Coordinates of N, CA and C and ligand atoms in Angstrom, one line a residue:
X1 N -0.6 -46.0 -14.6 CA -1.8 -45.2 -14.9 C -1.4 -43.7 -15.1
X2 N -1.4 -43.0 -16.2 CA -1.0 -42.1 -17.0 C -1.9 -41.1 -17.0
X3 N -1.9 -39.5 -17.4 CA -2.6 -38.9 -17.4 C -3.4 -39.4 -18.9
X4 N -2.7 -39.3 -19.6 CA -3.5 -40.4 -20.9 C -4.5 -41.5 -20.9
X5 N -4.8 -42.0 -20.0 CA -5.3 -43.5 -19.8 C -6.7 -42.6 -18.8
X6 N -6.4 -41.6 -18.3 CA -7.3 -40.6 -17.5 C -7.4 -39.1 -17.8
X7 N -8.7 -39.4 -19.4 CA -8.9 -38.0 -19.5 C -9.6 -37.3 -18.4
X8 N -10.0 -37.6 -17.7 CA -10.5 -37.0 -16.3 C -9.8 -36.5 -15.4
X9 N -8.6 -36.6 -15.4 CA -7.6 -36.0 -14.6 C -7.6 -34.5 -15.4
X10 N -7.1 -34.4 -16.2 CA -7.0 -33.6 -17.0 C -8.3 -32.1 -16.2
X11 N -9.8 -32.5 -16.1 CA -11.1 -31.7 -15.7 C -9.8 -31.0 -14.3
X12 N -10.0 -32.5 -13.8 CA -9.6 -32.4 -12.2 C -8.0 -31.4 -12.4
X13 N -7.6 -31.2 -12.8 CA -6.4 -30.4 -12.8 C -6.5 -28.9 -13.3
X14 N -7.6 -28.7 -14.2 CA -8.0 -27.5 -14.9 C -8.9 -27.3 -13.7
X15 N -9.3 -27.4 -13.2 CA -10.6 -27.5 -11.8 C -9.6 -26.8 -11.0
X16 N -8.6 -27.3 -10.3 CA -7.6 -27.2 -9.4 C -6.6 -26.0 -9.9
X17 N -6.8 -25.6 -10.6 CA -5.8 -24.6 -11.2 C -6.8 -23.5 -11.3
X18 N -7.5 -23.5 -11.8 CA -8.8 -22.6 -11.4 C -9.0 -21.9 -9.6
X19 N -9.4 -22.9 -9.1 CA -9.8 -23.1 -7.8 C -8.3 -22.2 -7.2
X20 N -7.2 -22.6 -7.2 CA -5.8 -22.0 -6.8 C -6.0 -20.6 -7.5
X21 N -6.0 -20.1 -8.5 CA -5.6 -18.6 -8.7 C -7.0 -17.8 -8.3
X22 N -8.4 -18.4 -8.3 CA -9.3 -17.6 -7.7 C -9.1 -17.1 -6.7
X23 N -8.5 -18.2 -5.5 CA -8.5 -18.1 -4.2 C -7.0 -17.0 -4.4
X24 N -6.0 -17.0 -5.2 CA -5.2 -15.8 -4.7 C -5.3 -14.2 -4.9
X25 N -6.8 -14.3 -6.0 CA -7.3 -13.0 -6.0 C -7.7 -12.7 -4.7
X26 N -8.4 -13.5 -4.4 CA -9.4 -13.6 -3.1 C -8.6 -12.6 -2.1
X27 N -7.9 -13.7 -1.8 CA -6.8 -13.0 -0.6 C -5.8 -12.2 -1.1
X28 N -5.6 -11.4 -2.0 CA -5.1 -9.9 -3.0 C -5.6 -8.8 -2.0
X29 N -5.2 -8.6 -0.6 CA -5.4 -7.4 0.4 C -5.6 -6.4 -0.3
X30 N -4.6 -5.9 -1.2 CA -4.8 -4.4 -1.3 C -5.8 -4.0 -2.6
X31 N -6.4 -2.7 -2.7 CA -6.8 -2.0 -3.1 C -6.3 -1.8 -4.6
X32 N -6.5 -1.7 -5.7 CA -5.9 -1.3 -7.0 C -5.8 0.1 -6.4
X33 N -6.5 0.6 -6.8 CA -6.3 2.5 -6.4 C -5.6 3.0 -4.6
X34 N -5.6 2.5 -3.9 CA -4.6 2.6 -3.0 C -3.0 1.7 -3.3
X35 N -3.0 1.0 -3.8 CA -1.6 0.8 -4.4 C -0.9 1.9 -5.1
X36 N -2.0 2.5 -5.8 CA -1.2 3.1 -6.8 C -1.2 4.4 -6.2
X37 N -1.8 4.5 -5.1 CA -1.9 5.6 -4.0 C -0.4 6.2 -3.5
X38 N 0.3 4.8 -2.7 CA 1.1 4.4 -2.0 C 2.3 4.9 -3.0
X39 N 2.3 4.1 -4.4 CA 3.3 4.5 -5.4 C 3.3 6.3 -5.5
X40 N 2.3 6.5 -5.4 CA 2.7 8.2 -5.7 C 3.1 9.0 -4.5
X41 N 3.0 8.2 -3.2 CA 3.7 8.7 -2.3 C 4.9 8.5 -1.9
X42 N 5.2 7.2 -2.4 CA 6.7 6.7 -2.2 C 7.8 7.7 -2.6
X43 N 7.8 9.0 -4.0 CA 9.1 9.7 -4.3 C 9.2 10.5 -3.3
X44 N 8.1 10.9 -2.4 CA 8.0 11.9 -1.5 C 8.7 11.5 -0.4
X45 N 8.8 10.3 0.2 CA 9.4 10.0 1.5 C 10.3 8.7 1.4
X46 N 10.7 8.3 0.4 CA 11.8 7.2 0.2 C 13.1 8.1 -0.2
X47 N 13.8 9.0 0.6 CA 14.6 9.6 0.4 C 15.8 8.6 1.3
X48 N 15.4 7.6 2.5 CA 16.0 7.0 3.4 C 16.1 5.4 2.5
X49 N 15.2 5.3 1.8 CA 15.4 4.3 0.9 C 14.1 2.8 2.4
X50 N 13.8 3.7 3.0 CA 12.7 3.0 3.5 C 11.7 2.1 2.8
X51 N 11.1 2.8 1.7 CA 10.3 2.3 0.8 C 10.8 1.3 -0.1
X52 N 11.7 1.2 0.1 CA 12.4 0.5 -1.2 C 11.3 -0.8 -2.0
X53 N 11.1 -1.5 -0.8 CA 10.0 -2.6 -1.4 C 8.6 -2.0 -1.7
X54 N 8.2 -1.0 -1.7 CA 6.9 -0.4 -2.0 C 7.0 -0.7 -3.9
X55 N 7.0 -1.8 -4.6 CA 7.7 -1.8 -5.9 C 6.0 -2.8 -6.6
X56 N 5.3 -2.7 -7.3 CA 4.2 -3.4 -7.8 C 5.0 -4.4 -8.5
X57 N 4.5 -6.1 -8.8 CA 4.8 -6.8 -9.3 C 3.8 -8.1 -9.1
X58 N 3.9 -9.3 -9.8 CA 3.4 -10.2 -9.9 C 3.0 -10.9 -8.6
X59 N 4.2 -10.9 -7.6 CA 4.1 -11.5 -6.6 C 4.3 -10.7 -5.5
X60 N 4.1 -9.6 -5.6 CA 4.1 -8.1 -4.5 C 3.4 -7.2 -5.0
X61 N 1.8 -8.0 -5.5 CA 1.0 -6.5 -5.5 C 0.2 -6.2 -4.3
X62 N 0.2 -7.5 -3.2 CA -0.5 -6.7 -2.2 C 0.4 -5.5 -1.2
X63 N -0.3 -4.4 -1.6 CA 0.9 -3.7 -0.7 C 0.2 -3.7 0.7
X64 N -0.8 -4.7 1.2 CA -0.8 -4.4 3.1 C 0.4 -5.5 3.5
X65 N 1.3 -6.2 2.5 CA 2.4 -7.2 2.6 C 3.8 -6.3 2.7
X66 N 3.1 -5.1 2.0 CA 4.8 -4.3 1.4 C 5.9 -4.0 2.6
X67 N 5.2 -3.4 3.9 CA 5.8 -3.2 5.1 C 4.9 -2.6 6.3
X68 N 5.8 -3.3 7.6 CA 4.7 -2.6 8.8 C 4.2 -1.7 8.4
X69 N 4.9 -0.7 7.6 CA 4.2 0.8 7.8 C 3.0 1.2 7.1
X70 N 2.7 -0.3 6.3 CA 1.3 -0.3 5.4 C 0.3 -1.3 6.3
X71 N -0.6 -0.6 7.3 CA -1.2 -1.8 7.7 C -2.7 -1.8 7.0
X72 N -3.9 -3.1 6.7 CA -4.9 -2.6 6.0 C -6.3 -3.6 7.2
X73 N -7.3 -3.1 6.9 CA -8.2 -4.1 7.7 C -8.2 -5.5 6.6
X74 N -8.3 -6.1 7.7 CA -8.8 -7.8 7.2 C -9.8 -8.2 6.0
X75 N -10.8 -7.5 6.4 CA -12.2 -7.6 6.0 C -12.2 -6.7 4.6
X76 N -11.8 -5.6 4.0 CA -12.1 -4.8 3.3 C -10.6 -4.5 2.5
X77 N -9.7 -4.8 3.0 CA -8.5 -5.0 2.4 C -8.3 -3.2 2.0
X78 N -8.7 -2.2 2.8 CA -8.5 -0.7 2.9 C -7.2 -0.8 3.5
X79 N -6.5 0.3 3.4 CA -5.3 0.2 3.8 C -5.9 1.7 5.7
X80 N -5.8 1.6 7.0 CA -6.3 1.8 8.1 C -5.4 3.0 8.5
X81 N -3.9 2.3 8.6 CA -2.7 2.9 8.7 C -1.6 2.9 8.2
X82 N -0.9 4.0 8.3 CA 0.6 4.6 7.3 C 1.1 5.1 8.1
X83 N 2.0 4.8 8.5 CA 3.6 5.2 9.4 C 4.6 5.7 8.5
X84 N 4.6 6.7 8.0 CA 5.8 7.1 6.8 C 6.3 8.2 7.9
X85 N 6.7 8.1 9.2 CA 7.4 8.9 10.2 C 9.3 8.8 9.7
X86 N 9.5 9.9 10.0 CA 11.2 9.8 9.6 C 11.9 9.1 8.7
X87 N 11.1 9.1 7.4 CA 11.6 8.3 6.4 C 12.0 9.5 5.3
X88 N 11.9 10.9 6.0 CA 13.1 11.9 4.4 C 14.3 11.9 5.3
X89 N 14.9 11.7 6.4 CA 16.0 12.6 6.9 C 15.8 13.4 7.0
X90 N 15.2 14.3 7.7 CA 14.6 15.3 7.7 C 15.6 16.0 8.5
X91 N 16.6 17.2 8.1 CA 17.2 18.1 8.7 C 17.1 19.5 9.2
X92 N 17.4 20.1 9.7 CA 16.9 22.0 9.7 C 17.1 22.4 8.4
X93 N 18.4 22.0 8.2 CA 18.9 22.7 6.9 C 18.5 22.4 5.7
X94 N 17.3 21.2 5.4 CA 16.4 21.0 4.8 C 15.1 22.0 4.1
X95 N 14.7 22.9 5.6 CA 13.7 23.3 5.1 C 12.6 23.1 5.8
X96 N 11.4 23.8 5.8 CA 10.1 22.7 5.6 C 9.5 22.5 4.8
X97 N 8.5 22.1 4.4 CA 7.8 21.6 3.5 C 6.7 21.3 4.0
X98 N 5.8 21.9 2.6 CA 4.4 22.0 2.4 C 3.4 20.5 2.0
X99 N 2.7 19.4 2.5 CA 2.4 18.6 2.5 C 1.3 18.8 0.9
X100 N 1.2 18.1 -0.1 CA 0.0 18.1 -0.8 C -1.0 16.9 -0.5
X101 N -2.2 17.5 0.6 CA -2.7 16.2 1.4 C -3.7 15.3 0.5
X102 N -3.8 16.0 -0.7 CA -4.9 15.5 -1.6 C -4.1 13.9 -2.1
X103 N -2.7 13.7 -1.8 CA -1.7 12.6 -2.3 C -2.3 11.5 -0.8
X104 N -3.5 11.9 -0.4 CA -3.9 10.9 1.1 C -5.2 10.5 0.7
X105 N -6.2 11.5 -0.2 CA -7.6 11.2 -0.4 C -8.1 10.3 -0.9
X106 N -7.0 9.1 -1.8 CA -7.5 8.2 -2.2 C -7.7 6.8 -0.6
X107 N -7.0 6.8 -0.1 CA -6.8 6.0 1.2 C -8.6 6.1 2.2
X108 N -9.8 5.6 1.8 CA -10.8 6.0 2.3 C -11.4 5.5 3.7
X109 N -10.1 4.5 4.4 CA -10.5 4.1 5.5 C -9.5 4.1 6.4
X110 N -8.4 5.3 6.0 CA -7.3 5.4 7.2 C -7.5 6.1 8.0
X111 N -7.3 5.2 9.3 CA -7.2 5.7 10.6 C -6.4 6.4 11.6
X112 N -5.2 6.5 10.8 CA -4.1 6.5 11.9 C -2.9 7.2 10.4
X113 N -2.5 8.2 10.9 CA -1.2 8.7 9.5 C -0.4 9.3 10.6
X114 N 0.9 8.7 10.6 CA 2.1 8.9 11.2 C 3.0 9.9 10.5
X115 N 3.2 10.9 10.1 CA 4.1 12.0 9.4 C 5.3 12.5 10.0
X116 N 5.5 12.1 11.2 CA 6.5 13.1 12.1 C 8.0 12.7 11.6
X117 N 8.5 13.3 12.2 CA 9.9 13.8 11.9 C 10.3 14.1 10.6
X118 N 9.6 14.8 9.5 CA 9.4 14.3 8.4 C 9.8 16.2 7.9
X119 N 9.4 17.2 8.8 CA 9.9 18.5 8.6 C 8.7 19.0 7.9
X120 N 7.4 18.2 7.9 CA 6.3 18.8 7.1 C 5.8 20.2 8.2
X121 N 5.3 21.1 7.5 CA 5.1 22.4 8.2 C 3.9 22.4 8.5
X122 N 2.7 21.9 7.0 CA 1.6 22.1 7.0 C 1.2 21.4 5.4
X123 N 0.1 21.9 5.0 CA -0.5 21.7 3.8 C -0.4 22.6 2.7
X124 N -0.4 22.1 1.4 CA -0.9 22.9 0.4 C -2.1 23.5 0.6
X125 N -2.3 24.9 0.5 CA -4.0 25.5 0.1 C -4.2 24.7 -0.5
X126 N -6.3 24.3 -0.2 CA -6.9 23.9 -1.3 C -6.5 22.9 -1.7
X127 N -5.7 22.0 -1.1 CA -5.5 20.9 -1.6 C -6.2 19.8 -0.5
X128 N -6.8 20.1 -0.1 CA -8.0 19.4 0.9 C -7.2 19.3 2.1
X129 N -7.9 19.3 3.5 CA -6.9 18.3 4.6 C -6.5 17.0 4.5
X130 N -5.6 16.1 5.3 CA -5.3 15.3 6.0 C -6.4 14.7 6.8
X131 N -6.4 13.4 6.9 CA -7.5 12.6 7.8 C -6.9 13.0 8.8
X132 N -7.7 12.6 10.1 CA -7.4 12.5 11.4 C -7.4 11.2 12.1
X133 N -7.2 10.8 13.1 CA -5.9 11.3 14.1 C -4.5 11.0 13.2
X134 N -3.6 12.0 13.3 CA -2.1 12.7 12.7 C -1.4 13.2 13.5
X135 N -0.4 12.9 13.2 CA 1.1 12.5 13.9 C 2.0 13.9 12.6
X136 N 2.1 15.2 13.2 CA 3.1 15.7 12.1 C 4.4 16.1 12.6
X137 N 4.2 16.0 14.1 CA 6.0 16.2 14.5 C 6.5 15.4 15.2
Ligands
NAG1 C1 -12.6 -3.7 9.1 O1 -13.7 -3.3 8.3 C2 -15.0 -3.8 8.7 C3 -16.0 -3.4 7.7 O2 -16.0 -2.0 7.4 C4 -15.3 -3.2 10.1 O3 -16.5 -3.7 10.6 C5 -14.1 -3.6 11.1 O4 -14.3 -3.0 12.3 C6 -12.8 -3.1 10.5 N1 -11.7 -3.6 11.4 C7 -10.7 -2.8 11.8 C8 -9.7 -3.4 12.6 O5 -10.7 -1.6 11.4
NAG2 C1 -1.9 18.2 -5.5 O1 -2.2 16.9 -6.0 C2 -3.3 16.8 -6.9 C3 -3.5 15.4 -7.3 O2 -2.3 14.7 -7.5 C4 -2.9 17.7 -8.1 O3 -4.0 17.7 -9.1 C5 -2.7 19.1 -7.7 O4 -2.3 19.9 -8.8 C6 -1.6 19.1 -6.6 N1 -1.5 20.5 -6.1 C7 -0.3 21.1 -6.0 C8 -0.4 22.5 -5.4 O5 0.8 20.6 -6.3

């Protein structure tokens, strides 16, 4: 008994293939616009090569999958919390550095931003604050 002998398998397989890629949108955690959030913060603090897997792809676009330091709610698939603590090497002889916080404003339901050890001093003027509660040393 052949798929030939059963054009009805055929429904039943187009049905089921259907049914399968719906459901992996479904469960697609992240955010288009906080992905690409995340991407534009990645040159900023993958100096340690931390970020490495922060990379968009077929089978890695959810980034609340990318790493602990991406965590997102359940329900809304927002990204909550970011742990990007001690991921430049942050030395004296580095410097400090001026945060551009408006590279956070797309993130509309984070809770929790971890920045420390990171040598950040402060903010760009005008470039909006940082959410709260923050972690900068
Ligand atoms: C996730 O989002 C829903 C809807 O906004 C909210 O009710 C819930 O408390 C959130 N959960 C966490 C863990 O933040
Ligand atoms: C901060 O980032 C925003 C959005 O990416 C950009 O438009 C703005 O020019 C940046 N400001 C500075 C001072 O770099």
């Amino acid at each position: 008994m052949g798929l030939k002998q059963q054009p009805w398998m055929w429904v039943f397989v187009v049905v089921l293939i259907i049914i399968v890629s719906l459901e992996s949108r479904w469960s697609e955690g992240c955010l288009e616009q906080e992905r690409f959030a995340l991407l534009q913060l990645k040159p900023f603090f993958n100096s340690l090569h931390y970020l490495n897997n922060w990379v968009e792809g077929d089978l890695n676009s959810d980034c609340c999958q990318w790493d602990w330091r991406v965590e997102c709610n359940d329900t809304t698939g927002k990204v909550i919390s970011l742990d990007l603590s001690d991921t430049r090497g942050w030395n004296s002889e580095m410097g400090e550095w001026y945060l551009n916080a408006s590279l956070f404003s797309p993130f509309q339901q984070l809770q929790w931003l971890d920045l420390g050890y990171n040598g950040i001093a402060g903010c760009v003027e005008n470039e909006g604050l940082l959410p709260l509660p923050l972690i900068l040393v």
